[in-house]
Short mmCIF file of C-alpha atoms and ligand atoms in Angstrom, two decimals:
data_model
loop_
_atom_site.label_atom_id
_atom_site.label_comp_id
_atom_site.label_asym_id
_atom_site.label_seq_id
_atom_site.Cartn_x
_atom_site.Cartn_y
_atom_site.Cartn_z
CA UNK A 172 101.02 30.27 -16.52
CA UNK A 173 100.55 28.27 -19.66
CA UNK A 174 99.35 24.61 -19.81
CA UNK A 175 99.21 21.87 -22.82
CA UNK A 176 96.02 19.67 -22.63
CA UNK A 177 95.78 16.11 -24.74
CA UNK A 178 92.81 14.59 -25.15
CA UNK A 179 93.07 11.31 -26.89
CA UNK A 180 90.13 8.78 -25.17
CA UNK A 181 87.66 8.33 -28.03
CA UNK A 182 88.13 9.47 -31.66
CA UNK A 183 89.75 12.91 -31.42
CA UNK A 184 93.25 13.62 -30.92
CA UNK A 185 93.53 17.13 -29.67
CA UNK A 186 96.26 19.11 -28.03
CA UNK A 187 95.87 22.33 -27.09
CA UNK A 188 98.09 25.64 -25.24
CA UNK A 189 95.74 27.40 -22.30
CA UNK A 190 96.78 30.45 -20.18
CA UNK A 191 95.79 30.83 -16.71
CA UNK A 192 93.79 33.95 -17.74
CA UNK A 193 91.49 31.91 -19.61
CA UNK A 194 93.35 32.62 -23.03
CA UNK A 195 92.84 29.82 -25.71
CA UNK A 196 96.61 30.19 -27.44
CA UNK A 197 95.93 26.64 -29.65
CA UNK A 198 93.26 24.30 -30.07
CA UNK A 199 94.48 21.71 -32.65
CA UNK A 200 91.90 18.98 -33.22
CA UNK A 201 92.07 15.78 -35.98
CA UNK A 202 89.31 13.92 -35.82
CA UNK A 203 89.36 10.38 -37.03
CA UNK A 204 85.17 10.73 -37.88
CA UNK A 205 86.52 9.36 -41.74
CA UNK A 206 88.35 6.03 -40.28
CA UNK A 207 85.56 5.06 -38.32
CA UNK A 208 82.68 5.93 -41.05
CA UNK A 209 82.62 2.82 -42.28
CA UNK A 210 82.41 0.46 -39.25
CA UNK A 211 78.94 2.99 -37.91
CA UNK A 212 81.17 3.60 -34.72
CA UNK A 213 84.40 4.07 -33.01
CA UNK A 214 86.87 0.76 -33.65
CA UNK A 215 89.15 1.31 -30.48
CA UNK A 216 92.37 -1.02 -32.24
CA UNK A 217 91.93 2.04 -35.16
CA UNK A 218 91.45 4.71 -32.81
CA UNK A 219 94.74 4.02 -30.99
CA UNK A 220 96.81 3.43 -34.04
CA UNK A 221 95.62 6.76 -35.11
CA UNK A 222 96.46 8.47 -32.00
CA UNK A 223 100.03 7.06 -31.59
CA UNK A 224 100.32 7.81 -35.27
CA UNK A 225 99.00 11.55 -35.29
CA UNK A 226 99.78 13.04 -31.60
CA UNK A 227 103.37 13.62 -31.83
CA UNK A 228 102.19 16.10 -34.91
CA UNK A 229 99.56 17.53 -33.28
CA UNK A 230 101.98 18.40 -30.73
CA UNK A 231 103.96 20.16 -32.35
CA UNK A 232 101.21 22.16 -34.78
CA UNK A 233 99.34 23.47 -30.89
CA UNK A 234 102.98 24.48 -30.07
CA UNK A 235 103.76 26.37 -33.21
CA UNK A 236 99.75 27.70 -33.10
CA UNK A 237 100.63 29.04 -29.80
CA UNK A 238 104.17 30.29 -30.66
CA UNK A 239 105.64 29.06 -27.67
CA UNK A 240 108.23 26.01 -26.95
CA UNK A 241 107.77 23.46 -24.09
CA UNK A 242 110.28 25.73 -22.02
CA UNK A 243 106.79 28.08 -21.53
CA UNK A 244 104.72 25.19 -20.52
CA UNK A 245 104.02 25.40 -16.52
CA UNK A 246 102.92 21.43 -16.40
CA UNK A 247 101.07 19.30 -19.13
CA UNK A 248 97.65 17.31 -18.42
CA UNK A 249 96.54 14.30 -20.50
CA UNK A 250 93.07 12.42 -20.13
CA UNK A 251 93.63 10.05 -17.75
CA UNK A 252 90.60 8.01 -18.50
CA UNK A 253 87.50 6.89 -18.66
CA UNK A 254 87.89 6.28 -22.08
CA UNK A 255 88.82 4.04 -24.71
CA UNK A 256 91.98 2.31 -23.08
CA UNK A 257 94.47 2.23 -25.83
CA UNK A 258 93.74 6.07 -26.72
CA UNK A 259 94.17 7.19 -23.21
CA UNK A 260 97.57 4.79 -22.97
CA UNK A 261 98.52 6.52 -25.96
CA UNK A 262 98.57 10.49 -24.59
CA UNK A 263 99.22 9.76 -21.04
CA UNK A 264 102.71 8.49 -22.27
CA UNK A 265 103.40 11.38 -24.54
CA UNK A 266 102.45 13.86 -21.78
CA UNK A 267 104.65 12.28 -19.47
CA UNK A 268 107.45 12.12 -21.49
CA UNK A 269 107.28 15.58 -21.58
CA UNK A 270 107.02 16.23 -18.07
CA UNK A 271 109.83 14.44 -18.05
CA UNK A 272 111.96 15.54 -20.12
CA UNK A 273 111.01 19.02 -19.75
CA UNK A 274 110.65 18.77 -15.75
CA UNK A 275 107.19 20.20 -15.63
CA UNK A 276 104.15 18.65 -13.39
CA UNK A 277 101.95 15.99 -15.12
CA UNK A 278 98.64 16.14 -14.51
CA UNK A 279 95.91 13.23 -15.62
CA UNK A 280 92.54 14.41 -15.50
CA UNK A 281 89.05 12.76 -15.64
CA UNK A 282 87.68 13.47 -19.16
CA UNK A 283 84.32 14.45 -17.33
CA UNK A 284 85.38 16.73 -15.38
CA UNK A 285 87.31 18.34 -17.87
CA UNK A 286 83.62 18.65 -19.75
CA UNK A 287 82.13 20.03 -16.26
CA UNK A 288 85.19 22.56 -15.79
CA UNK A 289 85.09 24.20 -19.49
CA UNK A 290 82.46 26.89 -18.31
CA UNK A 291 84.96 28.08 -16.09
CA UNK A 292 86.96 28.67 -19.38
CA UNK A 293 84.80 30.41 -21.38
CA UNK A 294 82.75 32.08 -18.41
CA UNK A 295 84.84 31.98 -15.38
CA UNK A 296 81.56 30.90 -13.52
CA UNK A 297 81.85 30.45 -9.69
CA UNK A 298 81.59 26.94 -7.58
CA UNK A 299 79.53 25.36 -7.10
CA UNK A 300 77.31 24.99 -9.69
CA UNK A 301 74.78 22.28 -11.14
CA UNK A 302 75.97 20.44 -14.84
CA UNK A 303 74.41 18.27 -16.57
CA UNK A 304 77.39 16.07 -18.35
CA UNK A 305 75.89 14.61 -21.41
CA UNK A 306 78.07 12.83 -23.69
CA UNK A 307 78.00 9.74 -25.78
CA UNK A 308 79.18 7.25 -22.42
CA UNK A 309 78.05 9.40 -19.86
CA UNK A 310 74.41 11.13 -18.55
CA UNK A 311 74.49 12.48 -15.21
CA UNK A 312 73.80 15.19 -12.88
CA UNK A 313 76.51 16.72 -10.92
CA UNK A 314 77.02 19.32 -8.69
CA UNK A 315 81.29 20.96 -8.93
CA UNK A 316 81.93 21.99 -5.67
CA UNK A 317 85.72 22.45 -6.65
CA UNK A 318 88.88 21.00 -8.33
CA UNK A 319 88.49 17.03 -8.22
CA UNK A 320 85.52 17.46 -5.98
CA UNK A 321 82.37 16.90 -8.00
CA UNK A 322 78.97 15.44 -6.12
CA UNK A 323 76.93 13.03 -8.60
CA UNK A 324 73.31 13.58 -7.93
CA UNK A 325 71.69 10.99 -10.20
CA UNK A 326 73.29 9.08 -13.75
CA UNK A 327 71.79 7.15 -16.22
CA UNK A 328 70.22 3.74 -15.25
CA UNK A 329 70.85 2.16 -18.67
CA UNK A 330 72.37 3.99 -21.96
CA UNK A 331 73.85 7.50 -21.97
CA UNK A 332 72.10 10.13 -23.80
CA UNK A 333 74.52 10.25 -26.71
CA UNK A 334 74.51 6.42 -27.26
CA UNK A 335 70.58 7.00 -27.46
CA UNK A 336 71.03 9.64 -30.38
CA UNK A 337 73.57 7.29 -31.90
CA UNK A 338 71.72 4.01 -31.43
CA UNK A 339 68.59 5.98 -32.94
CA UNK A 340 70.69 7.57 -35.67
CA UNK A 341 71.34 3.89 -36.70
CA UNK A 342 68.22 2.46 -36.39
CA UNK A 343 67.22 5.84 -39.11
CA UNK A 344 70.13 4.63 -41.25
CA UNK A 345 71.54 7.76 -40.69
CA UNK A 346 75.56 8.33 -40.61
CA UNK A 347 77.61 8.04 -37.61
CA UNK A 348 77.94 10.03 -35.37
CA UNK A 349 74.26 10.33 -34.87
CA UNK A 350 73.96 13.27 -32.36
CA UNK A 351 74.43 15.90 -34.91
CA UNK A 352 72.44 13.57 -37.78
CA UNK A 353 69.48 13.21 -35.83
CA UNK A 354 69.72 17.00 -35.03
CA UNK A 355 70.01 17.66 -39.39
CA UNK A 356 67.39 15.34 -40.49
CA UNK A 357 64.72 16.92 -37.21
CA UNK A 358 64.85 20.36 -38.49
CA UNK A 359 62.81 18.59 -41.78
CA UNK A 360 60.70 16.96 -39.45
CA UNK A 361 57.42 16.96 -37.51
CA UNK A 362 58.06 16.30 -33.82
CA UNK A 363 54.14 15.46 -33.06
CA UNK A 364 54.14 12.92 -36.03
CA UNK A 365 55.00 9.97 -33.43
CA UNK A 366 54.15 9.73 -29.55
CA UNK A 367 56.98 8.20 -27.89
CA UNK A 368 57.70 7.02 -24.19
CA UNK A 369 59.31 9.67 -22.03
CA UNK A 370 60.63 7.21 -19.17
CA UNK A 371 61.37 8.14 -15.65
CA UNK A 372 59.30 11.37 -16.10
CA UNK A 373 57.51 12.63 -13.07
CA UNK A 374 59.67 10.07 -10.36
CA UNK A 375 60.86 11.89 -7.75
CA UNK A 376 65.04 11.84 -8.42
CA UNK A 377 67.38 12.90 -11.38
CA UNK A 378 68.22 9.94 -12.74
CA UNK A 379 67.65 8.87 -16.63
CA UNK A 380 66.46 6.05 -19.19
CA UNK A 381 67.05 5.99 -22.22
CA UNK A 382 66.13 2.32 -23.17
CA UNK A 383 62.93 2.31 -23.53
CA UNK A 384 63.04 5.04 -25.61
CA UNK A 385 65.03 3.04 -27.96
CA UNK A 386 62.68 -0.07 -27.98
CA UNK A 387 59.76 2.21 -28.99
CA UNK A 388 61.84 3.71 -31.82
CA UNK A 389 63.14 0.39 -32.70
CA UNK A 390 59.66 -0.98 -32.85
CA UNK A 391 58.24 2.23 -34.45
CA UNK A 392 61.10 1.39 -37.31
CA UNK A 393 59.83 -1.97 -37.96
CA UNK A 394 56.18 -0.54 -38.15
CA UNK A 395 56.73 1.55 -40.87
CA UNK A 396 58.63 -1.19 -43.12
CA UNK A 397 59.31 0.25 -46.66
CA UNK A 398 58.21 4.08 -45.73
CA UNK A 399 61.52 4.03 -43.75
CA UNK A 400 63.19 4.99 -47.42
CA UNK A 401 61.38 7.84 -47.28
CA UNK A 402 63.30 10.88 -46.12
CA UNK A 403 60.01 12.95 -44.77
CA UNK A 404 59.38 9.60 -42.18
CA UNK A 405 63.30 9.22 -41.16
CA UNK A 406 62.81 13.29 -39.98
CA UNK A 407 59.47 12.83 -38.36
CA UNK A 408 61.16 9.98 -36.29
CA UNK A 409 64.14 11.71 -35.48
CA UNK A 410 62.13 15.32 -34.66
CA UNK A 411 59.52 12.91 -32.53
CA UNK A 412 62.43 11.04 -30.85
CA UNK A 413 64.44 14.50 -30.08
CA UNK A 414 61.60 15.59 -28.58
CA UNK A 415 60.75 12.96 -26.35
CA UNK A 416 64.45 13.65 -25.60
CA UNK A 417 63.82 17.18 -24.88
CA UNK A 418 60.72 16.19 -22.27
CA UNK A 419 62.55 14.03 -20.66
CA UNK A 420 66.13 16.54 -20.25
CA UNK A 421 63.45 19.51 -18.91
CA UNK A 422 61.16 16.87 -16.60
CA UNK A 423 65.03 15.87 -14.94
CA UNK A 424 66.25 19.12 -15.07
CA UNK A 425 63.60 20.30 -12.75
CA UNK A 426 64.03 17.23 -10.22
CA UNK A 427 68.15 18.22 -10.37
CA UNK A 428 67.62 21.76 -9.45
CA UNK A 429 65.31 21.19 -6.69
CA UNK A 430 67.90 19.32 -4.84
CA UNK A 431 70.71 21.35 -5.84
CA UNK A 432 68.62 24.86 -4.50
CA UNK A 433 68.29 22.22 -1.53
CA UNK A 434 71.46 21.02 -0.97
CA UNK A 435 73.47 24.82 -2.38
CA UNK A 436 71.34 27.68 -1.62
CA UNK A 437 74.78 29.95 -2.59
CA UNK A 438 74.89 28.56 -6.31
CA UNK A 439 73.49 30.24 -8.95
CA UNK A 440 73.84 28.36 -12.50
CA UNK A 441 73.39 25.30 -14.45
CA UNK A 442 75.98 24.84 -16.99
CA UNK A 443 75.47 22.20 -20.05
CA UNK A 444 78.74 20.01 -20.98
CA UNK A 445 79.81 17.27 -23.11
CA UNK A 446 79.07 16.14 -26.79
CA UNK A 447 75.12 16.36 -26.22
CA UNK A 448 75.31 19.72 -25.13
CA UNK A 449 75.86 20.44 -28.83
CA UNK A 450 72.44 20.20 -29.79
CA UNK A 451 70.30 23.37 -29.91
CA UNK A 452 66.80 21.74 -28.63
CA UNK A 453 68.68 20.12 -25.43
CA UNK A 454 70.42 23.78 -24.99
CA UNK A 455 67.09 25.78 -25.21
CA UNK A 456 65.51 23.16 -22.96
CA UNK A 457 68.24 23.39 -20.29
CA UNK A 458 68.05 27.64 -20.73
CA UNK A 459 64.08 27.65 -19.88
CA UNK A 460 64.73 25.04 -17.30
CA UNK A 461 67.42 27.58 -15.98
CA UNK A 462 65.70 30.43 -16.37
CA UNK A 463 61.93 29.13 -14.71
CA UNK A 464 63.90 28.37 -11.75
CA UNK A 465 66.23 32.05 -11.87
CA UNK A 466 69.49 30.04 -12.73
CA UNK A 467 71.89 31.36 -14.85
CA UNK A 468 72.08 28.74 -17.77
CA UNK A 469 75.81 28.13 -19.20
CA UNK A 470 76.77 26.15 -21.95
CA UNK A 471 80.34 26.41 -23.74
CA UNK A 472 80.17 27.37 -27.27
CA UNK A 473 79.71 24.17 -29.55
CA UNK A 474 83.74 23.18 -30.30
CA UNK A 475 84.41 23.23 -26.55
CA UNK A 476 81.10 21.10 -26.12
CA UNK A 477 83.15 18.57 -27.73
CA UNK A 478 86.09 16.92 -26.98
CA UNK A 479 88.84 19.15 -27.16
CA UNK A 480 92.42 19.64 -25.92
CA UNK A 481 91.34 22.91 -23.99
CA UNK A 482 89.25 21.83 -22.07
CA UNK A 483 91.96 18.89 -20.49
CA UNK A 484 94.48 22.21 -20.29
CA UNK A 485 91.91 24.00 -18.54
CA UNK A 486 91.35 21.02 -16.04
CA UNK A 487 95.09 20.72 -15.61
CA UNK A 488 95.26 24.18 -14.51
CA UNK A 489 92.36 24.37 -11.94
CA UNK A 490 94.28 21.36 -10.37
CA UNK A 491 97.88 22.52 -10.73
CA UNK A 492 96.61 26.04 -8.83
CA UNK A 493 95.09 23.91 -6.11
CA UNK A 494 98.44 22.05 -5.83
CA UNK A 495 97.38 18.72 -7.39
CA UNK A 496 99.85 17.09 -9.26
CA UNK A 497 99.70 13.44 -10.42
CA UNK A 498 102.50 10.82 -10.28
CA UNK A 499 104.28 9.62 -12.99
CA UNK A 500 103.05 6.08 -12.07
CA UNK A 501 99.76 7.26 -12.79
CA UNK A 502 97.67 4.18 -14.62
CA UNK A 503 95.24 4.99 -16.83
CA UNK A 504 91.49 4.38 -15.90
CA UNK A 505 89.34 2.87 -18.37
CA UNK A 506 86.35 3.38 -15.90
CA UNK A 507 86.77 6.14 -13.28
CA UNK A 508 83.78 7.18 -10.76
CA UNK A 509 83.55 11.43 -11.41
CA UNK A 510 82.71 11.47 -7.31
CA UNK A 511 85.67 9.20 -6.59
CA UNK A 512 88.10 12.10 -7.80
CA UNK A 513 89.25 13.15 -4.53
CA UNK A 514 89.53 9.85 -2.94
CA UNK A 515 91.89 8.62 -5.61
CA UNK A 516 94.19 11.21 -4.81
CA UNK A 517 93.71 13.00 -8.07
CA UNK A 518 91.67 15.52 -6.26
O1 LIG B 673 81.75 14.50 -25.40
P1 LIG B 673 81.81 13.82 -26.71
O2 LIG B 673 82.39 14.57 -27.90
O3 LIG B 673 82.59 12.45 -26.62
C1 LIG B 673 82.40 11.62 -25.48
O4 LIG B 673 83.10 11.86 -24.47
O5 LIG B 673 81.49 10.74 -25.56
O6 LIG B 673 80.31 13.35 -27.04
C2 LIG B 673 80.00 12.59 -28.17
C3 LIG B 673 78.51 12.31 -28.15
C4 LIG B 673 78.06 11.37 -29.27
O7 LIG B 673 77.15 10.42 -28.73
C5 LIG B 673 77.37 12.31 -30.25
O8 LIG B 673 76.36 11.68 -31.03
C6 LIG B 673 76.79 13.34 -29.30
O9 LIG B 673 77.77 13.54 -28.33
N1 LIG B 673 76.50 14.60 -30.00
C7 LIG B 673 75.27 15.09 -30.17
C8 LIG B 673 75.41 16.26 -30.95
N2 LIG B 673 76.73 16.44 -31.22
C9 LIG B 673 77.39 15.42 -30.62
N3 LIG B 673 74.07 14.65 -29.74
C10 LIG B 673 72.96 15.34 -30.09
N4 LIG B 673 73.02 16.46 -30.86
C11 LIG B 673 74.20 16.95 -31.32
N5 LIG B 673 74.25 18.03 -32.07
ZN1 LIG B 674 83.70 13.87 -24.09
#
């Protein structure tokens, strides 16, 4: 059974061709990094242009890529949100035109649990198991018990762990995106150089902060006036902040895994997913958190970290083997609860 994926909520436009036995047949990805440079952040009005003006394309390239035509797609999935709403307007129509047109099931998916679900891809790892989903809107522990059925056991209480890289990566005046620049400019740095808050570390739950954290960096910043030109103090910042980072990703971790051994005494691994997930620090973290506590650790390798098309295909076809299907009323969903999946009927 083959599937096409879209992905088109923030600033990627990617389509890609997945096989039911886990076979990656296209992954076609144009990133828009180069129209949003400028602005130090995604401009939804340009990102939705861009989509609408690139998918069709893209469409086409994953199809040749793959060497098939739609008559060998089995269904078609699209983000069906949360996301930037214009993006997600902009694939959800093309990938029910095709259903359409072609008479194959559309399926929208929840671009986080397409992020929880790639592991399955790349590993064909059992439910459930424990993820941390780390992207640049979304922090959170959750526990996939199955197809749309995903248990959230503690979020962010302010910004998501990506916005804090990016916010940081700003306040550095590094480039945008700033996950991956704070992660370059670290490697030059000295992560003891500057002690920085580690909030919610040591309370008795899973949830994060990230805040604070920015505060003391943004304060830190002003602090060190002039110096700030100077490359050796942007990497001591951004090696001090990523650890701080790191402290406070292992100090959760632990919390999350307690109540998941509580709560699933049958699962066995704790899989890393979204943008963040990237980054080699939080990864290594994550692995000894894994392995103190004799989990398996997962993470997908870095392009499927990402947002991808396969990993929307690969959704589409844990759903469409379940029987899930989704109407071709379906309404996008700027904001979308991950543990409201089966309620909505998408589950
Ligand atoms: O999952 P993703 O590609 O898009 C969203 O759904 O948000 O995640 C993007 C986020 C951004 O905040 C970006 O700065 C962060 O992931 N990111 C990283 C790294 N690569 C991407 N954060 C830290 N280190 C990285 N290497
Ligand atoms: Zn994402």
């Amino acid at each position: 059974m083959l599937l096409m994926g879209i992905e088109t909520s923030c600033d990627e436009t990617a389509t890609a061709v997945v096989s039911s036995d886990r076979q990656i047949l296209a992954n076609v990805i144009h990133s828009q990094l180069e129209e949003h440079r400028p602005f130090g952040g995604v401009v939804p009005e340009i990102a939705a242009r861009s989509h609408l003006q690139n998918l069709t394309g893209i469409i086409r390239s994953a199809l040749e890529e793959a060497q098939i035509g739609f008559e060998d797609l089995s269904g078609v999935a699209a983000t069906g949100g949360p996301g930037l709403i214009g993006g997600v307007m902009v694939g959800v129509m093309a990938a029910k035109s095709i259903s359409l047109v072609h008479g194959i099931p559309f399926i929208a998916i929840h671009h986080m649990e397409a992020h929880a679900l790639t592991p399955r891809l790349t590993d064909a790892i059992e439910f459930p198991y424990l993820a941390l989903l780390a992207s640049g809107g979304h922090c959170q522990f959750v526990v996939a018990e199955g197809p749309g059925r995903h248990h959230v056991l503690g979020s962010t209480i302010d910004d998501a762990i990506g916005e804090a890289f990016d916010k940081t990566a700003v306040l550095l005046g590094l480039e945008y995106p700033g996950g991956p620049a704070i992660e370059a400019s670290a490697k030059r740095g000295d992560a003891t150089a500057y002690k920085l808050p580690r909030p919610m570390v040591g309370r008795d739950n899973c949830d994060f902060s990230f805040s604070g954290l920015k505060t003391a960096v943004r304060k830190l910043v002003g602090s060190v006036n002039d110096e700030i030109e100077d490359k050796i103090v942007v990497s001591n910042i951004a090696a001090s902040f990523q650890h701080a980072v790191a402290e406070i990703v292992a100090d959760r971790t632990q919390y999350a895994i307690k109540q998941f051994k509580a709560k699933y005494p049958t699962g066995t691994s704790l899989v890393a997913a979204g943008g963040v997930a990237a980054n080699l620090l939080i990864r290594s973290t994550l692995d000894n958190a894994a392995q103190a506590a004799n989990l398996n650790f997962v993470a997908p390798p870095i392009p499927l970290c990402t947002d991808n098309g396969a990993m929307i295909a690969w959704a589409g076809l844990e759903h469409l083997r379940t029987g899930h299907q989704s109407p071709l009323e379906f309404a996008p969903r700027p904001r979308w609860p991950l543990d409201e999946l089966a309620a909505t009927g998408q589950g």
